[in-house]
Coordinates of C-alpha atoms in Angstrom, one line a residue:
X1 CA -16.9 6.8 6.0
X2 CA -14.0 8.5 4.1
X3 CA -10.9 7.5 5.5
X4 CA -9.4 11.6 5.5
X5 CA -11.6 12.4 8.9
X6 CA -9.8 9.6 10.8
X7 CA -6.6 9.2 9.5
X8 CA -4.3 10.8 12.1
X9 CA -1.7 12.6 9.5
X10 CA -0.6 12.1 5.5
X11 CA 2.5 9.8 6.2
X12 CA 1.9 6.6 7.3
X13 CA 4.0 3.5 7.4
X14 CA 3.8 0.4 4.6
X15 CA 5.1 -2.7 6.7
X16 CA 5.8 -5.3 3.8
X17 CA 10.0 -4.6 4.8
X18 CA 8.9 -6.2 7.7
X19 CA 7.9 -9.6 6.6
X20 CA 11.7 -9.9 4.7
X21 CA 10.6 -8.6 1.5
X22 CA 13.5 -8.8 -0.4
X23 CA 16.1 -10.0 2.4
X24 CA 16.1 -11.1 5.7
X25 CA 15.8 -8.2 8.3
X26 CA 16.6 -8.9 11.9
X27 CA 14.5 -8.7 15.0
X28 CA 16.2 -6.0 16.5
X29 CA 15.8 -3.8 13.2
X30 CA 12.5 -4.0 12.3
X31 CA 11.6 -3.1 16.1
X32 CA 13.7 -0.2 16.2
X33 CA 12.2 0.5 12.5
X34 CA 8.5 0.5 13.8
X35 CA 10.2 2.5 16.7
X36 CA 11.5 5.3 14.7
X37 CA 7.7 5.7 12.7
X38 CA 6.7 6.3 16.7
X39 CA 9.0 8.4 17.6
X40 CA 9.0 10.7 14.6
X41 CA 4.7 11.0 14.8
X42 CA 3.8 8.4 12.3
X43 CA 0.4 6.9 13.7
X44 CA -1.2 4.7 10.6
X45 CA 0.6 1.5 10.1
X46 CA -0.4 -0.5 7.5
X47 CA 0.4 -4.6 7.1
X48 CA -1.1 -7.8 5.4
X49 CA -1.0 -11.9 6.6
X50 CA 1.1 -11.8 3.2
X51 CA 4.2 -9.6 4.2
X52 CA 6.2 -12.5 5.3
X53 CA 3.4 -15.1 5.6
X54 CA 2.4 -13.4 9.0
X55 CA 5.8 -12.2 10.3
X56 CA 4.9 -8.5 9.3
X57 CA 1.8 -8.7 11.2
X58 CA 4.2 -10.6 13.9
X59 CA 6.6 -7.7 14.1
X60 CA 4.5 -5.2 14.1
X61 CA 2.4 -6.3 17.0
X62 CA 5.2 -6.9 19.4
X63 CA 6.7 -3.6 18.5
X64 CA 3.3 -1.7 18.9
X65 CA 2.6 -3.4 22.2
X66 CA 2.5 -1.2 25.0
X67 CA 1.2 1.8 22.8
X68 CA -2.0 3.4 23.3
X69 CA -4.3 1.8 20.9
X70 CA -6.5 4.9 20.6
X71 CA -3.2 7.0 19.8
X72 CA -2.9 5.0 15.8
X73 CA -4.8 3.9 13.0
X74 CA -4.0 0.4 12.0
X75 CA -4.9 -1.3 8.3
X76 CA -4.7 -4.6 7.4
X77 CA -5.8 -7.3 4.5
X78 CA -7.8 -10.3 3.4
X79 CA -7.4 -13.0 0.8
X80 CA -4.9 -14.5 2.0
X81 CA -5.2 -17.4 4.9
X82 CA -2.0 -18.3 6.1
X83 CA -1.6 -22.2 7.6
X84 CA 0.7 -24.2 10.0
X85 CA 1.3 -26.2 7.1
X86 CA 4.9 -25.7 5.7
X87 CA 6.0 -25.1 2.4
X88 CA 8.9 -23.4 0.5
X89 CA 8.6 -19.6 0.4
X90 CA 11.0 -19.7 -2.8
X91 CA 8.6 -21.8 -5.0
X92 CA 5.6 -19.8 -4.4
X93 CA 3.3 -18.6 -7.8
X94 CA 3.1 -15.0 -7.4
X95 CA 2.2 -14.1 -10.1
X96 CA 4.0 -10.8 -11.2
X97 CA 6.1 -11.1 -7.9
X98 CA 7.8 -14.0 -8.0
X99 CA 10.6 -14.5 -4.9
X100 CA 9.2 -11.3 -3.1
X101 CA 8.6 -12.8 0.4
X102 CA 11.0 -16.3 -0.4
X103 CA 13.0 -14.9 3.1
X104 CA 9.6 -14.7 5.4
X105 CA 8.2 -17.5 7.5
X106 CA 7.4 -20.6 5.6
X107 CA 3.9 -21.4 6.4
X108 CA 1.8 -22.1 3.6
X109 CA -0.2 -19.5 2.2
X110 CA -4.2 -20.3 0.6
X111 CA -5.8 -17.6 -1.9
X112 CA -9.2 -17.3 -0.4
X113 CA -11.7 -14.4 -1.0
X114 CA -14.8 -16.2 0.3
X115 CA -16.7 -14.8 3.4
X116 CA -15.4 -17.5 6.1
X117 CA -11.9 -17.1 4.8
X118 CA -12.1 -13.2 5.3
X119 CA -13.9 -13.9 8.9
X120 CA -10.6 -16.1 9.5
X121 CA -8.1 -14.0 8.3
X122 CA -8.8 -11.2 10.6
X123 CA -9.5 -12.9 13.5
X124 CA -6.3 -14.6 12.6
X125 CA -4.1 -10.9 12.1
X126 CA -5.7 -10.3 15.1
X127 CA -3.9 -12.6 17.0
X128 CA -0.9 -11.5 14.9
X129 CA -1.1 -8.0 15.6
X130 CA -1.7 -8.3 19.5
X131 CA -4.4 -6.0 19.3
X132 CA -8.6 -6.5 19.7
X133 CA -9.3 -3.8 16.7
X134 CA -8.8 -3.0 13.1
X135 CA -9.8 0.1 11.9
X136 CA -9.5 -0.7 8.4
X137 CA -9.5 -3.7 6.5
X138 CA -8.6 -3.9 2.5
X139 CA -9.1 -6.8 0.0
X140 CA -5.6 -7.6 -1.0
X141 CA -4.0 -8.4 -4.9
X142 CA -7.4 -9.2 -6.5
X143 CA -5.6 -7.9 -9.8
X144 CA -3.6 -9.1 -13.0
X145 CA -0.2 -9.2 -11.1
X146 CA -1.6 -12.3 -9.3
X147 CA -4.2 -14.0 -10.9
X148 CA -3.1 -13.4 -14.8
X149 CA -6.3 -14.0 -16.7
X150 CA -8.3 -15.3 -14.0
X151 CA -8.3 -12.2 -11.8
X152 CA -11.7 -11.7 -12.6
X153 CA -12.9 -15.0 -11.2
X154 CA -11.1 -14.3 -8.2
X155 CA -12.4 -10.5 -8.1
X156 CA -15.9 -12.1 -8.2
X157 CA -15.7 -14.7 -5.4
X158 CA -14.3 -10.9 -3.7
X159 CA -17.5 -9.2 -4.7
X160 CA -19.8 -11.8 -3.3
X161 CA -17.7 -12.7 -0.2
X162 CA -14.9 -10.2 1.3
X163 CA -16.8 -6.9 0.1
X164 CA -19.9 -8.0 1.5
X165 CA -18.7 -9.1 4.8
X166 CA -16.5 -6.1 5.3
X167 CA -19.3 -3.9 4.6
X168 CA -21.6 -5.9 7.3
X169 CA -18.3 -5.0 9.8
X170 CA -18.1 -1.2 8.8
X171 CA -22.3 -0.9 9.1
X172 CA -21.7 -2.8 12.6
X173 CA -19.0 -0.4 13.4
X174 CA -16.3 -3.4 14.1
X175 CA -14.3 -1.7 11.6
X176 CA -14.2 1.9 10.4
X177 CA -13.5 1.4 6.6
X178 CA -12.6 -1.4 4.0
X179 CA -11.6 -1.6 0.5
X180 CA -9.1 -2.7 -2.0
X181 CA -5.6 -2.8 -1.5
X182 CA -4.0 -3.5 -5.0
X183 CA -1.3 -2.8 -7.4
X184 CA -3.9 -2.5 -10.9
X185 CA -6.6 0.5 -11.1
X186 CA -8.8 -1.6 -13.1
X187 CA -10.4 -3.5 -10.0
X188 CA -10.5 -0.2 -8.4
X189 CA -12.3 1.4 -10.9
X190 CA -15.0 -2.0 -11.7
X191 CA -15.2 -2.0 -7.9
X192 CA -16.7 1.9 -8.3
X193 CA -19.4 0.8 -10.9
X194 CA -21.3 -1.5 -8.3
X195 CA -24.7 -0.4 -6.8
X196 CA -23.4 -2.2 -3.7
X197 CA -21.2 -2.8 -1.8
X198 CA -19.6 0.6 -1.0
X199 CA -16.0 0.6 -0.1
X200 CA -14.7 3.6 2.0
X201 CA -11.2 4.0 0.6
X202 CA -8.7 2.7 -1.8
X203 CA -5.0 1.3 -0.9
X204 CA -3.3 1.9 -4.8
X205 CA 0.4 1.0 -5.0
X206 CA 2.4 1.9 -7.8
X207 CA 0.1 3.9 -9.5
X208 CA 0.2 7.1 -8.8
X209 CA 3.5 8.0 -8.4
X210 CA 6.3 10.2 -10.4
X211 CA 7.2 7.2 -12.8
X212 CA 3.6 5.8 -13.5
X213 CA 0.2 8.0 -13.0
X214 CA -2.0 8.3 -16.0
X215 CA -4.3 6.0 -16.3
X216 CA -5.4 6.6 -12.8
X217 CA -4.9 10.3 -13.4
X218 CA -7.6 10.3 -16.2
X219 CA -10.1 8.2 -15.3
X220 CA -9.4 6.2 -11.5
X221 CA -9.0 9.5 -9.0
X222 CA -11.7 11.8 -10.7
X223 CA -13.8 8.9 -9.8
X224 CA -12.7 8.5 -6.6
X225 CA -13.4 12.0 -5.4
X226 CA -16.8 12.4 -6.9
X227 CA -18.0 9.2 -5.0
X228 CA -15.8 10.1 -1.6
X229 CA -13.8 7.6 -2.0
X230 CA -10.3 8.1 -0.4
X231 CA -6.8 6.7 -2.2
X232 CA -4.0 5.7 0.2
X233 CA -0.8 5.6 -2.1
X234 CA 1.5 2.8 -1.8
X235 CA 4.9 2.7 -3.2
X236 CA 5.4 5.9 -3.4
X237 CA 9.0 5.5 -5.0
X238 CA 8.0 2.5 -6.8
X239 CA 9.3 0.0 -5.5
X240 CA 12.7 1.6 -4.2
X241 CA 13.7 3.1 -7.7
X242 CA 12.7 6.7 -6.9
X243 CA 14.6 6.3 -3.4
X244 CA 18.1 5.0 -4.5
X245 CA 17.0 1.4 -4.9
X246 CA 17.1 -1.0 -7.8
X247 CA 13.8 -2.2 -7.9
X248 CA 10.6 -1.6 -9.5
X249 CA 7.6 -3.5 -9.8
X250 CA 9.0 -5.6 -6.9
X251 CA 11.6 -6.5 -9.4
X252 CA 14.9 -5.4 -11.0
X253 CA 14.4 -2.1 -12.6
X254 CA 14.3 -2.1 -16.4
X255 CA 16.9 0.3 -18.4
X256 CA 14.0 2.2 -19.6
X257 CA 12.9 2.8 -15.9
X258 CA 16.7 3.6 -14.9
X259 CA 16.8 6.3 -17.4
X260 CA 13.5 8.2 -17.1
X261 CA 14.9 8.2 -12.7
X262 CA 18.1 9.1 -13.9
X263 CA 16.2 12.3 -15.7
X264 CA 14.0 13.4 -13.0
X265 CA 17.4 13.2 -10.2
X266 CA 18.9 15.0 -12.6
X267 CA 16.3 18.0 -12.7
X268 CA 16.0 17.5 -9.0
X269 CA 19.7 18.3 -8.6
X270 CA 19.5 21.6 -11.1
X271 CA 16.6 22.7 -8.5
X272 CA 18.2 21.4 -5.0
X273 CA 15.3 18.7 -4.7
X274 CA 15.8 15.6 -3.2
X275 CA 14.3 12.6 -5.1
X276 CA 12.4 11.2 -2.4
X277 CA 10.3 14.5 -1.3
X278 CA 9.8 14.8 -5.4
X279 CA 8.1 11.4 -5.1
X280 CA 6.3 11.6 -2.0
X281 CA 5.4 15.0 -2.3
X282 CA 3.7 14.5 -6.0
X283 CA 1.7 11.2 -4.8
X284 CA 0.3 13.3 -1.8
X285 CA -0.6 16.6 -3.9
X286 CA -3.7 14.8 -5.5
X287 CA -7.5 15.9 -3.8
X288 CA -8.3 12.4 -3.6
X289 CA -5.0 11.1 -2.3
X290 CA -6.1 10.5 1.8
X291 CA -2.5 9.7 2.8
X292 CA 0.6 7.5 1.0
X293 CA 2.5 4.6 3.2
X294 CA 6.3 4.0 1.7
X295 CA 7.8 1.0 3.2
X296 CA 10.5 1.2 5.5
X297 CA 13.4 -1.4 6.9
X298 CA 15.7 0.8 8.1
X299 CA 15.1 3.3 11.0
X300 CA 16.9 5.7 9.2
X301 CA 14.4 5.3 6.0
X302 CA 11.6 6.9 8.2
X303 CA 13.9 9.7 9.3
X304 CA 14.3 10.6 5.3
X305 CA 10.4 9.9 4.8
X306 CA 9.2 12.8 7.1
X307 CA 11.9 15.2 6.3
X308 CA 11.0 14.3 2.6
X309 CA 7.1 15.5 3.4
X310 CA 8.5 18.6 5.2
X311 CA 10.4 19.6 2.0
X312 CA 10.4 22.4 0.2
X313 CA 10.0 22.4 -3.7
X314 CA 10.0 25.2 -5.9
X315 CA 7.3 25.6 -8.1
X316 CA 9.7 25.8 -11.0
X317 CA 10.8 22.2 -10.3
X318 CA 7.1 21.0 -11.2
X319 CA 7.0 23.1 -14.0
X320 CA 10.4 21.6 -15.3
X321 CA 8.8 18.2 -15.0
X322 CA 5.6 19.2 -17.4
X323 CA 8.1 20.8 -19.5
X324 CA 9.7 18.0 -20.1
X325 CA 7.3 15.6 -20.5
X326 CA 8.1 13.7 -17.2
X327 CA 4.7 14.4 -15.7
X328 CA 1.3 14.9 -16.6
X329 CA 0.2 18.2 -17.8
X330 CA -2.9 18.0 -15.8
X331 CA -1.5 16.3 -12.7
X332 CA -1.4 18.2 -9.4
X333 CA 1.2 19.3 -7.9
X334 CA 1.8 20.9 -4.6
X335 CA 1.6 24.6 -4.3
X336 CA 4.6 25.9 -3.4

């Protein structure tokens, strides 16, 4: 089923912060973090066994415990088994993302799409997570950024294992919805051409936002809609870039990047615009866009998330961003 009729609001809550992405976060912070998402009204937490080699999926559990489980939507992902076996977080391959968990637990981590390693990975996050439900699961990284030139090998072990036993779940009604969870549109948009299986919904991060949204823009989203197929946003600021941060593409933002940001704060200054509702606020004004999930570490993060959604933006702010060339002539944008 499309995602839209279940998700319980457009802001939900991207929990890779929580598995030390980027630096070591205490306890006591990412539980008031998880927390503040509660007690501001965001209900759809989304996580993966990779965030931390578990500990998002950790975290999030014991912070969730004790809340009604009927009250939130929670999302999670497959392709990833994660061992008792110990290795060293810093010398990892990841591809694209080299270092971007080297601060989360050190268990070893095993690329596996097949169907008994997606059966085990969510009855494993299940025991993470504390809970006896997911209500959506997504097929995680089966894309360039990880597998180089032989993402289409692993995209095919995918097809033929995770896609078809998430769609046995869904028609069973163990979980609601599945799909892909990736940072590339081109699995997204081979996984629209099959006959079968059908995902529900896609989880794209990094590509539709303010800095990068064309090629989904042209070809990915039209898609999308025309075969009900909802898009969850991810990284709405890209990374951090658009939000006062220095990455982008999980990495250090390049000068070229640093500019074009620099340009955009600088119209949103002219118009009294803050950068982050800019960012959240064009990722959400897309028909096929279902909800977007920035990632948070700070309780104070979530605060600035739902007073960015609230935000108002003139109209002539959008127009100064087609005018100059900063965003897609044809790309939605929210009406004033």
């Amino acid at each position: 089923m499309a995602i839209k009729s279940f998700l319980p609001g457009r802001l939900g809550f991207g929990t890779a912060p929580l598995g030390n992405m980027f630096r070591a976060i205490p306890d006591e912070e990412a539980a008031a973090t998880v927390d503040a998402a509660w007690d501001n009204g965001i209900r759809y937490f989304d996580t993966a066994p990779f965030y931390g080699a578990g500990l998002s999926e950790i975290r999030l559990g014991e912070a969730l415990a004790g809340r009604p489980r009927d009250e939130f939507v929670l999302s999670t992902k497959v392709g990833r088994v994660i061992l008792d076996e110990i290795e060293d977080p810093a010398a990892r391959d990841l591809g694209e993302k080299g270092g971007l968990f080297e601060h989360g637990r050190p268990n070893k981590i095993v690329n596996d799409y097949s169907a008994d390693a997606t059966l085990r990975s969510i009855e494993d996050s299940l025991k993470r997570l504390n809970t006896d439900r997911l209500d959506i699961v997504w097929v995680h990284d089966v894309a360039q950024d990880f597998y180089g030139d032989e993402w289409l090998a692993a995209y095919e072990t995918a097809r033929t294992g995770a896609f078809r036993v998430l769609q046995k779940l869904r028609d069973e009604g163990v979980i609601k919805a599945w799909g892909l969870g990736v940072n590339r549109v081109e699995p997204l948009e081979l996984t629209l051409d099959l006959d079968e299986p059908k995902p529900d919904a896609f989880l794209l991060a990094g590509r539709y936002t303010l800095l990068d949204h064309e090629r989904a823009l042209q070809r990915l989203l039209p898609a999308a809609e025309a075969q009900d197929v909802d898009i969850v946003v991810g990284g709405p600021y890209s990374s951090g870039v658009l939000a006062g941060g220095q990455h982008f593409e999980y990495q250090k933002a390049p000068a070229p990047v640093i500019t074009k940001v620099e340009h955009i704060k600088a119209l949103a200054g002219q118009y009294g615009v803050g950068i982050k509702a800019a960012a959240l606020q064009f990722s959400l004004a897309h028909p096929a866009v279902a909800a977007a999930v920035p990632g948070a570490s700070r309780p104070s993060r979530i605060v600035e998330d739902v007073a960015a959604r609230g935000e108002k933006v003139p109209a002539a702010f959008w127009t100064a961003l087609r005018t100059e060339g900063l965003i897609a002539r044809d790309a939605p944008v929210p009406s004033a």
